[in-house]
XYZ file of C-alpha atoms in Angstrom:
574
model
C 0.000 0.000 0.000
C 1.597 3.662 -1.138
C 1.966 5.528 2.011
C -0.619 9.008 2.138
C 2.097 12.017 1.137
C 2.790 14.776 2.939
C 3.112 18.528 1.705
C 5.110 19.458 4.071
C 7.445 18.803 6.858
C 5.413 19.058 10.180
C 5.719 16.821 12.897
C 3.376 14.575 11.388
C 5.969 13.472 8.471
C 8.257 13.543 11.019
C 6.912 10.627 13.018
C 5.883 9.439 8.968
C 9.550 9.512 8.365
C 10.827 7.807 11.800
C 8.469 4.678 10.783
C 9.250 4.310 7.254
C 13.557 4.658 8.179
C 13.226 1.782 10.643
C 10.997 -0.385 8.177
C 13.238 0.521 5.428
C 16.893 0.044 7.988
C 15.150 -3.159 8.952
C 15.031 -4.927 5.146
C 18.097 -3.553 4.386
C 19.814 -4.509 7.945
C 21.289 -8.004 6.842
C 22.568 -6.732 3.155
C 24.245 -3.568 5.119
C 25.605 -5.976 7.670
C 27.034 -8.360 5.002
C 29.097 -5.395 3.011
C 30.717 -3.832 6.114
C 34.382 -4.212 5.326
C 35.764 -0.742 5.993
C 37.017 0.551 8.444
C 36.791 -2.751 10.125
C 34.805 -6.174 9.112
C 32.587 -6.013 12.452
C 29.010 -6.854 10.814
C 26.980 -4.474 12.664
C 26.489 -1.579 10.434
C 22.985 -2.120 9.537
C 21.996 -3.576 13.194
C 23.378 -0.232 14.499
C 21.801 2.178 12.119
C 18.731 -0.208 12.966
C 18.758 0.078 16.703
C 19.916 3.745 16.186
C 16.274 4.582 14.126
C 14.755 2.813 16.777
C 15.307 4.675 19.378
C 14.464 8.052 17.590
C 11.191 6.581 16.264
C 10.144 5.561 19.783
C 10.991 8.949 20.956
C 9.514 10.827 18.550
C 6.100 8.488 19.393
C 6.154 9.448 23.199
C 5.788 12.792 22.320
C 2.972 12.671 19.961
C 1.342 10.105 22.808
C 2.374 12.844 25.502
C 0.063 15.285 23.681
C -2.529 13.027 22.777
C -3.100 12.556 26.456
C -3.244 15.781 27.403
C 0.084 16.222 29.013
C 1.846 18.265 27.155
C 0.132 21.011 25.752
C -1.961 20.950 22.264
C -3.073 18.161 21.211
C -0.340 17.301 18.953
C 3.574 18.394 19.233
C 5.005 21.205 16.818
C 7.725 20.638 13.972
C 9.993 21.652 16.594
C 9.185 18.918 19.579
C 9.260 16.035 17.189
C 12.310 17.350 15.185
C 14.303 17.448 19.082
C 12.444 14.331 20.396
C 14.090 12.571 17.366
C 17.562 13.942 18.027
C 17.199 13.025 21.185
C 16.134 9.751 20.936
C 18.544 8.847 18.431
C 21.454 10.352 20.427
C 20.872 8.429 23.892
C 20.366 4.963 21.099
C 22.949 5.687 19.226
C 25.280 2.123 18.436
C 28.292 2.062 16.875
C 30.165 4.373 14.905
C 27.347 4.292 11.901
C 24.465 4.843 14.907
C 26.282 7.686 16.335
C 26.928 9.208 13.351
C 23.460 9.126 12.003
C 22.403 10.486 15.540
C 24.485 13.369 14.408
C 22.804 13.914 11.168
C 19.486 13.952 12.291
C 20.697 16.595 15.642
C 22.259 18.606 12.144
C 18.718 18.577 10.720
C 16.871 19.441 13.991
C 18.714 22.540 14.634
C 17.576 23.856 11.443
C 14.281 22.624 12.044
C 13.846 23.620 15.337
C 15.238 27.353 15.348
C 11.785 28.829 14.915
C 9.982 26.849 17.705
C 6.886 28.263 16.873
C 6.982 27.428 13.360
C 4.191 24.697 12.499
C 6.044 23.194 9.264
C 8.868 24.108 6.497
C 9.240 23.665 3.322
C 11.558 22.763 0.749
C 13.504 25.485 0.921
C 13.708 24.743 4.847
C 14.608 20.896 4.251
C 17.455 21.286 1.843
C 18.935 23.492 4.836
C 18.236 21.064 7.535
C 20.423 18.292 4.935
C 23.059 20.850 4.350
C 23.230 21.422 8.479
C 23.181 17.643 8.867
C 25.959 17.104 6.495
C 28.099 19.546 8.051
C 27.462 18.356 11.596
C 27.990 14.666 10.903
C 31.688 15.769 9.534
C 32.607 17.790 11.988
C 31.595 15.229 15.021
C 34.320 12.992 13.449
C 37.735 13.510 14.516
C 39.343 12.346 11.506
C 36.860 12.407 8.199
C 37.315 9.802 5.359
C 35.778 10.107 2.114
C 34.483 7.364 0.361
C 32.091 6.320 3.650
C 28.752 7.783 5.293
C 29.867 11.354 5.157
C 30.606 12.026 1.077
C 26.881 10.177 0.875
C 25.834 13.260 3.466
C 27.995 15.774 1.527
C 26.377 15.013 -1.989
C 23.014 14.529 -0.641
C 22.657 18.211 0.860
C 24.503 19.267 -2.511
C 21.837 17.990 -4.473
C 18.896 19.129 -1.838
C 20.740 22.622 -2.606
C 20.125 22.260 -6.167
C 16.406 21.764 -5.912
C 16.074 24.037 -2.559
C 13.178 25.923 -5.045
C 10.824 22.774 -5.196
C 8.524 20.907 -2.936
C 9.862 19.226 0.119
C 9.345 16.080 -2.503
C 11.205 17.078 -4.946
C 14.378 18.293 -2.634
C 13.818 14.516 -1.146
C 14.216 13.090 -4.261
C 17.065 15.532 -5.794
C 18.951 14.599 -1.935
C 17.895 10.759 -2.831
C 19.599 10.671 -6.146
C 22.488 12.632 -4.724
C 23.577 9.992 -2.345
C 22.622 7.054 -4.646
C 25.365 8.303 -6.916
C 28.055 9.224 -4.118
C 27.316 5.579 -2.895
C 27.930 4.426 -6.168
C 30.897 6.173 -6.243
C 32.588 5.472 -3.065
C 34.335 2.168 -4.151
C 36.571 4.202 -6.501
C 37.557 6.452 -3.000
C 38.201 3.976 -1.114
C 40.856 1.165 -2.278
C 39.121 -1.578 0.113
C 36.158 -1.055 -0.946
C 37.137 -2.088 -4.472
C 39.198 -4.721 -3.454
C 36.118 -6.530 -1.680
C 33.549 -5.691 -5.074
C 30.834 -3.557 -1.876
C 30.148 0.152 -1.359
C 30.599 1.663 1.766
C 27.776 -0.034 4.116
C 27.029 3.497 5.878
C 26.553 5.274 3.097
C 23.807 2.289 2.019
C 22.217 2.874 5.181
C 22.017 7.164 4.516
C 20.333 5.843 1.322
C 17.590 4.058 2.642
C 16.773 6.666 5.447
C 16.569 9.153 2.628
C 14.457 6.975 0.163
C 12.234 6.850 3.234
C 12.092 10.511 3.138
C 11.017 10.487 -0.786
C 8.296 7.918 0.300
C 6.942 10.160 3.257
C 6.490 13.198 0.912
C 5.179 11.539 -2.400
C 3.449 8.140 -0.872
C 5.927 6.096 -3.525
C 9.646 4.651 -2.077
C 12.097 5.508 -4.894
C 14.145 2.929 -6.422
C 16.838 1.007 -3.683
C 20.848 1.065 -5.197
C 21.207 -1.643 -7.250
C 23.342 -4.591 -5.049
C 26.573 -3.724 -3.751
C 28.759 -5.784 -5.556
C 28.009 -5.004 -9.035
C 28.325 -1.803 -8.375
C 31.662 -1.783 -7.520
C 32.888 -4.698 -9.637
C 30.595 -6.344 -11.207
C 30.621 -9.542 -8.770
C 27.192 -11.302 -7.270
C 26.960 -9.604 -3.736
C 27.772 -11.082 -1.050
C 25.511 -14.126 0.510
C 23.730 -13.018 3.959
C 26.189 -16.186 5.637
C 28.748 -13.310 4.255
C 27.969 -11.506 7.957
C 31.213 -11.444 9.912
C 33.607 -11.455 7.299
C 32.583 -8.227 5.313
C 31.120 -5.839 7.525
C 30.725 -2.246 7.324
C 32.006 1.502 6.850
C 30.704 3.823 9.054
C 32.403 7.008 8.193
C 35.810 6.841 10.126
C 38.663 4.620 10.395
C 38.190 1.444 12.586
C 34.624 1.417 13.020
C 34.664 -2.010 14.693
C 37.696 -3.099 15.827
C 40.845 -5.087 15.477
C 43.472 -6.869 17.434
C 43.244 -9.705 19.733
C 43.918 -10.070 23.224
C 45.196 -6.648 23.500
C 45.922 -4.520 20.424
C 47.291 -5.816 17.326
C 49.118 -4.548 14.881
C 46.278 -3.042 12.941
C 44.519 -1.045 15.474
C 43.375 -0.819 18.915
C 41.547 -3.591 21.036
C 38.500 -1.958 22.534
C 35.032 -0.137 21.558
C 34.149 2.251 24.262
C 31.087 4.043 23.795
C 29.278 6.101 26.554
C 26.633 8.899 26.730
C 28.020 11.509 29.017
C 26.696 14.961 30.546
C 29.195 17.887 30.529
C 29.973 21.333 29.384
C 31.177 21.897 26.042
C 35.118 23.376 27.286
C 35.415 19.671 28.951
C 34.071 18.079 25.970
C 36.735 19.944 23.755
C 39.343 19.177 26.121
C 38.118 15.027 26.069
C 38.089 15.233 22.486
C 41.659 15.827 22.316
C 42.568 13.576 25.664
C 40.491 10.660 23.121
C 42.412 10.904 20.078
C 45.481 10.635 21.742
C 44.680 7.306 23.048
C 42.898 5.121 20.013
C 40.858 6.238 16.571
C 37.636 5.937 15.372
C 36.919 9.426 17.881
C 32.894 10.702 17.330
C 32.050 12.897 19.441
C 28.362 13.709 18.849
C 25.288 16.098 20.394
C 25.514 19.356 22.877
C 23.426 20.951 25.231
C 24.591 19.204 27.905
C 24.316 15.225 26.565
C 26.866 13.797 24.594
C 27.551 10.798 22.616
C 31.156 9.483 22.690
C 32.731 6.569 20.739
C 36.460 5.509 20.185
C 38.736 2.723 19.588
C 41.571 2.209 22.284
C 43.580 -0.172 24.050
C 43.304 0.891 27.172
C 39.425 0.981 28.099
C 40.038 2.270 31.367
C 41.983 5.245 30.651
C 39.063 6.225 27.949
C 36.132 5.953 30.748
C 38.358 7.702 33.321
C 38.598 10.412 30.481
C 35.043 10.829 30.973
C 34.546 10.697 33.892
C 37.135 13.790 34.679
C 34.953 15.423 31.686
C 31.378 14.780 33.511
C 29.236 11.944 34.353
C 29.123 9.308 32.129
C 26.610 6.721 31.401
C 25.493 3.769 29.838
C 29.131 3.125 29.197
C 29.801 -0.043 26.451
C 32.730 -1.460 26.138
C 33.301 -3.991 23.750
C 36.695 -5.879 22.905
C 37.389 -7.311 19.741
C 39.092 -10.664 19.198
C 41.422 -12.414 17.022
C 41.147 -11.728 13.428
C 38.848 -7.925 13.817
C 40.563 -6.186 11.114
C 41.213 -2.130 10.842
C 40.834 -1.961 7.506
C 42.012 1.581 7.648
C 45.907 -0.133 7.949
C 45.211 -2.178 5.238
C 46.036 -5.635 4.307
C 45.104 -8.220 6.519
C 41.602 -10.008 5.209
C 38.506 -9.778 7.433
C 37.881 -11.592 10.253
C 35.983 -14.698 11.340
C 33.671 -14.864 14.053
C 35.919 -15.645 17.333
C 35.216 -19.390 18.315
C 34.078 -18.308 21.671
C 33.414 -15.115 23.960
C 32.008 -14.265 27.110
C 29.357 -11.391 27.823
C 28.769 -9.814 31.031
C 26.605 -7.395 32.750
C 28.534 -5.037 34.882
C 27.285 -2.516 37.528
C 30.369 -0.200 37.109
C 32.635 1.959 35.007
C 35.581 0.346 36.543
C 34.216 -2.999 36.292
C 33.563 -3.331 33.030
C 37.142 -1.930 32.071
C 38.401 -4.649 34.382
C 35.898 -7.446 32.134
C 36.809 -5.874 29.135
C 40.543 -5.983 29.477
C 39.948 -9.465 30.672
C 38.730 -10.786 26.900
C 34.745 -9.825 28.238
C 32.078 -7.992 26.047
C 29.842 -5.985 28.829
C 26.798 -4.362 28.898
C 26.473 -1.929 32.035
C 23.375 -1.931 34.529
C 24.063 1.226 36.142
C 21.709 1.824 39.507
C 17.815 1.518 38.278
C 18.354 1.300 34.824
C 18.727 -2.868 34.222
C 19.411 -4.017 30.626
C 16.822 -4.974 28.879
C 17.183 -8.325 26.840
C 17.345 -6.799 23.462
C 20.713 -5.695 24.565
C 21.993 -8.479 25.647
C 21.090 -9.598 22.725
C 22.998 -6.885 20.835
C 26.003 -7.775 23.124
C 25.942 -10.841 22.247
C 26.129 -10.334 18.146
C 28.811 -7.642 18.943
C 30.792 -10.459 20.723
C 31.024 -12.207 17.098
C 31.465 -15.672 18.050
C 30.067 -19.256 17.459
C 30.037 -19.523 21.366
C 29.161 -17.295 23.944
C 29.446 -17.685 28.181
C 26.709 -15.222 29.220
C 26.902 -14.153 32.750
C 24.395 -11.876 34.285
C 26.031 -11.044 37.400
C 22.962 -10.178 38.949
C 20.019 -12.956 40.432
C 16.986 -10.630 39.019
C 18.557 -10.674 35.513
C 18.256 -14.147 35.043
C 15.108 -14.603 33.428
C 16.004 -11.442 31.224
C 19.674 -12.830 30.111
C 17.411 -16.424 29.317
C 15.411 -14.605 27.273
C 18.438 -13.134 25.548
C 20.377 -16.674 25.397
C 17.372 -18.562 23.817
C 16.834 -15.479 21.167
C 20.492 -15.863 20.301
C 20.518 -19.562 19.904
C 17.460 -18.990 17.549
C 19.921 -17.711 15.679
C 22.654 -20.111 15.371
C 25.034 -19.296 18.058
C 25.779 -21.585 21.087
C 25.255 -19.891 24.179
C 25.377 -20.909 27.883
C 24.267 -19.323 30.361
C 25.887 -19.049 33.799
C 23.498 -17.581 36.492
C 26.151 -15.393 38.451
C 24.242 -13.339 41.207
C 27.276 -10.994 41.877
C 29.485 -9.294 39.336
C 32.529 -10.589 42.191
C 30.854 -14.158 40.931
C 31.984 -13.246 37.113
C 35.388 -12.166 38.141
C 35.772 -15.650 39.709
C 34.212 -17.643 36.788
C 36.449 -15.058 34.156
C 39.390 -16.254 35.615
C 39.129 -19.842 35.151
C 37.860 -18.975 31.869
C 40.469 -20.908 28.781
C 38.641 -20.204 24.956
C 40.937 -23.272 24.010
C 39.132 -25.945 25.720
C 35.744 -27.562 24.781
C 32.908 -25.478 25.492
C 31.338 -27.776 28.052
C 34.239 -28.256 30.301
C 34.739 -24.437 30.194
C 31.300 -23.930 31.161
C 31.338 -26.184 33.772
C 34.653 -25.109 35.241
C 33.286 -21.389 34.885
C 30.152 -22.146 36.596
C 32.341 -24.223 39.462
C 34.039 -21.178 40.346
C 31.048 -18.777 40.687
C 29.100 -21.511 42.524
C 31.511 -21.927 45.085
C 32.383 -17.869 45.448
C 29.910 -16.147 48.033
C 29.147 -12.768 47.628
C 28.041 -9.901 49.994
C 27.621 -6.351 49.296
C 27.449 -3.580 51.562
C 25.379 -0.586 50.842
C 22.842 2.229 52.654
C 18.970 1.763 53.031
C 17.230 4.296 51.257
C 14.241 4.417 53.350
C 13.460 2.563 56.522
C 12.318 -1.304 56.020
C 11.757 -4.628 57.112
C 14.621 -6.999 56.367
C 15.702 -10.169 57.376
C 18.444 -8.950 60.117
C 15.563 -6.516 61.785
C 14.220 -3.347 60.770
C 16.478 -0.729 59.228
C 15.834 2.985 58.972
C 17.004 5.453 55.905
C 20.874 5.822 55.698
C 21.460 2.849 58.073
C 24.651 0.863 56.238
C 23.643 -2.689 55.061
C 25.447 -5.934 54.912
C 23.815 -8.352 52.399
C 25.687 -11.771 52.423
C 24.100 -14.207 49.119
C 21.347 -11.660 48.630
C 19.991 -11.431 52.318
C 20.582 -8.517 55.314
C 23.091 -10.342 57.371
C 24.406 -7.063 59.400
C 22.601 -3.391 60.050
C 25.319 -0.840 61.009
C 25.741 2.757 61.760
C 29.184 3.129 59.740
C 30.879 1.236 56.511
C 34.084 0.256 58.292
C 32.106 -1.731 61.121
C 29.736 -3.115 58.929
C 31.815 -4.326 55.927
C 34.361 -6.274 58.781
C 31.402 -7.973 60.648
C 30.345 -9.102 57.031
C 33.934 -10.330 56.187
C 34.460 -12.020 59.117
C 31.056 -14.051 58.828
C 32.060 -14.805 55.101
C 35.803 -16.221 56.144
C 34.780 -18.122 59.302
C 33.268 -20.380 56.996
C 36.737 -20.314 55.089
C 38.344 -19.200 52.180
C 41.487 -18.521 49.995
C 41.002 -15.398 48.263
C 38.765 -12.504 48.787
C 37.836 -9.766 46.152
C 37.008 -6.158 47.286
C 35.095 -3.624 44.715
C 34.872 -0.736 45.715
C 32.437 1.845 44.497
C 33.277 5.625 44.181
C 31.525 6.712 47.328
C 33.405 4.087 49.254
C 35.569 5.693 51.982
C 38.866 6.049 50.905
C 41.258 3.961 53.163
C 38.320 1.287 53.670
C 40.734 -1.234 51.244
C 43.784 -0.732 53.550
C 41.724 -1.279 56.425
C 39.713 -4.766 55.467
C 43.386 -6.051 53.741
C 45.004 -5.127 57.120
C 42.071 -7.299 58.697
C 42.357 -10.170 56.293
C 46.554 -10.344 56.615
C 46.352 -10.367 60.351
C 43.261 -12.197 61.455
C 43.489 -15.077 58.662
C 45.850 -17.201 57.781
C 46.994 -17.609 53.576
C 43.918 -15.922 52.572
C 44.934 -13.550 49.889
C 43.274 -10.177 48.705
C 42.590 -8.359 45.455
C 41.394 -4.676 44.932
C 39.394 -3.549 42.212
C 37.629 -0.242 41.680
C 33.946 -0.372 40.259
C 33.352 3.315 39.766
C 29.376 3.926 40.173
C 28.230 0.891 41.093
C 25.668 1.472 43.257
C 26.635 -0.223 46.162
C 29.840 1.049 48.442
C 31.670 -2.327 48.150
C 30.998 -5.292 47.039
C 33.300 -8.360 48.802
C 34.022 -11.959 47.230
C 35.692 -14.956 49.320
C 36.647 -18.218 47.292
């Protein structure tokens, strides 16, 4: 059925434009997935640009359901709400280098579209400004452009828009449409890999079909798609959809995936790190430069306040403590990428295979999940209220690339959601097991018995061996006062939870965290593991290791920092 055109661009053809993106990103997701082989063959391109639409689509409908019901003004939003709800909601989804930089694009368009707030709609004059902005936005949010990839499709699609800036919003559509089909055509010849592997650049694909979906939500007819990959850029069948993994996608700057196994290898760094974070813009300039120095692949995308940050590195740690000296960061990502990732930016090493086996874990801290990370782990992080749902596990788990996946949820009232995830994924070919850790000290334990070279079942049962036989405690402060199972606590009281349950209700953290310690070693032990979270007194760690070196005989003790965690510490004994 042709979809009803619109005459111009209100909020209506924004939300118009949202649906038909994701409908259009979602057939198109596995062919964009399958030709990603620059800057690095990842295979998410089309998944992120996917999940990336999502998100501003789902925005953009809680506003128009916001005014529907009466709670936010007239009955339906202006040009300007759903232009900013869009931005907005693709800049807190943004995935990957190809996600953030379309999150980008669309913020480009919505400051165009948004300056007159009281403005009901624009025309085409208005819309082949809003490209122009996006274009020039999208480059500039990259630290180190590339032509040949998402951002000469942006560049010759505003160029185009310009040339037809006296027509119809349809017509500048179209004119921006045809623009960008023939950069996309183009890009093999600007980009030597691209040739090499017969594809265009996978981004750019995905700018296509967001902007056919624009033709199709002003003239109620979707425009010719680019004709496949391959033949464009020489002449070859494209590639088969069991192609995913091996040539993935170019999102714009070099490295968009990742390369290097344990650690960084010679082609480029070991570690995605993506996080949203809220600062000024001085100490976002200054973390722009603090994040090229360390790894590639730098976007830096948004303003007002929010940010969207992605870069390559070896050193995950050093790139979230970056952040966090910037602002507050959140819904931190990190994501390392094994043997055989290729940074296709360096050149001449063929794409990768999926790894033969990763692990996935949820983490409730900055620190943490640099710890995971640098130990071989994809994470997803579950910061304080805001618990993964299991779409992203999900999304973890493709990210991890392998035929086998260890998924660990570190957390008991995750378990059902990480199933959920785990089943999903096997529906899709991959082998997964999942380990029910309660406590992220419980993944640490089953992490480092962890050996990729044995057979799967023996390393998931020696995995789930260690976590079984690690107790965990946490210590923390009640929020409010409530019944628990050591008595009834009041609000700020400091909690001891030993294997889930209130074991010890205190009046300070030192007192409370050693009554819990000792209870956990008088059953015995070897080693305990202390987390500690960033409003953890300072000298508590020399304190308890004092305790434990005194009081206990070979018992050992290892000190790890969790950054917002939630809790003040979080102990292990095994």
């Amino acid at each position: 059925m042709a979809q009803v055109p619109q005459t111009f661009f209100d909020a209506l053809a924004v939300r118009t434009w949202c649906g038909l993106a994701l409908r259009a990103l979602g057939h198109a997701r596995e062919e964009i997935d399958a030709i990603n082989v620059y800057p690095v063959a990842d295979g998410d391109t089309g998944t992120n640009l996917y999940l990336t639409a999502e998100s501003a689509a789902a925005a953009v409908e809680a506003v128009f359901d916001g005014h529907a019901a009466g709670r936010e003004g007239p009955a339906s939003p202006s040009l300007a709400d759903a232009v900013r709800a869009m931005a907005h909601g693709a800049l807190i989804g943004a995935r990957g280098n190809s996600g953030t930089i379309l999150a980008q694009l669309l913020r480009g368009m919505a400051q165009v579209l948004a300056a007159d707030g009281e403005a009901p709609h624009t025309d085409g004059t208005g819309l082949g400004l809003a490209l122009r902005s996006a274009a020039d936005s999208a480059r500039q949010a990259v630290a180190h452009p590339v032509e040949g990839t998402v951002l000469t499709v942006a560049s010759a699609a505003a160029d185009a828009a310009a040339g037809a800036r006296g027509g119809d919003c349809g017509a500048v559509a179209r004119a921006a449409h045809e623009g960008a089909r023939a950069a996309l055509a183009a890009t093999p010849g600007q980009l030597a890999v691209l040739e090499r592997a017969g594809v265009v650049d996978a981004g750019g694909r995905g700018l296509v079909a967001v902007l056919g979906a624009l033709v199709e939500t002003f003239t109620g007819e979707a425009p010719a798609g680019p004709p496949p990959e391959a033949a464009r850029a020489r002449g070859e069948a494209p590639p088969a959809d069991g192609a995913r993994g091996r040539t993935p996608a170019a999102d714009g700057v070099p490295g968009d995936g990742t390369d290097c196994a344990d650690g960084a290898l010679e082609g480029g760094p070991a570690f995605e790190v993506i996080y949203l974070l809220e600062a000024g813009d001085e100490a976002v300039a200054r973390l722009r430069h603090r994040l090229d120095a360390l790894g590639d692949s730098l976007v830096v995308v948004g303003g007002d306040g929010l940010w969207n940050i992605h870069v390559h590195v070896d050193d995950a740690g050093a790139a979230v403590e970056a952040g966090v000296e910037a602002g507050r960061p959140h819904r931190i990502r990190i994501t390392h990428f094994g043997l055989g990732d290729v940074h296709t930016a360096h050149g001449e090493r063929p794409p990768r295979e999926p790894a033969q086996r990763a692990v996935v874990a949820v983490v409730p801290g900055e620190g943490l999940a640099a710890l995971y990370a640098e130990a071989g782990a994809t994470t997803v992080l579950a910061r304080p209220g805001e618990p993964p749902a299991s779409g992203e596990l999900v999304q973890a788990v493709r990210r991890a690339h392998a035929r086998e996946v260890v998924l660990l949820p570190n957390d008991a009232e995750l378990r059902h959601t990480a199933a959920a995830a785990a089943e999903q994924a096997r529906a899709e070919g991959l082998r997964v097991a999942l380990i029910p850790t309660r406590s992220a000290v419980q993944g640490i334990a089953a992490l480092a018995v962890h050996e990729p070279g044995r057979r799967f079942d023996e390393d998931v049962v020696a995995m789930t061996s260690a976590a079984g036989t690690t107790r965990y405690a946490e210590v923390t402060l009640a929020e409010h006062q409530s019944w628990t199972t050591a008595g009834i606590c009041q609000a700020g009281d400091v909690l001891g939870l030993i294997d889930g349950d209130v074991a010890v209700i205190g009046s300070d953290v030192d007192g409370t965290a050693r009554t819990v310690l000792d209870r956990m070693l008088a059953a015995g032990g070897e080693l305990v593991t202390l987390v500690l979270g960033d409003e953890a007194p300072d000298d508590i760690a020399d304190r308890l290791e004092a305790r434990v070196r005194d009081t206990y005989l070979a018992v050992d003790t290892v000190v790890h920092h969790g950054g917002r965690q939630g809790s003040l510490l979080l102990i292990g004994v095994e």
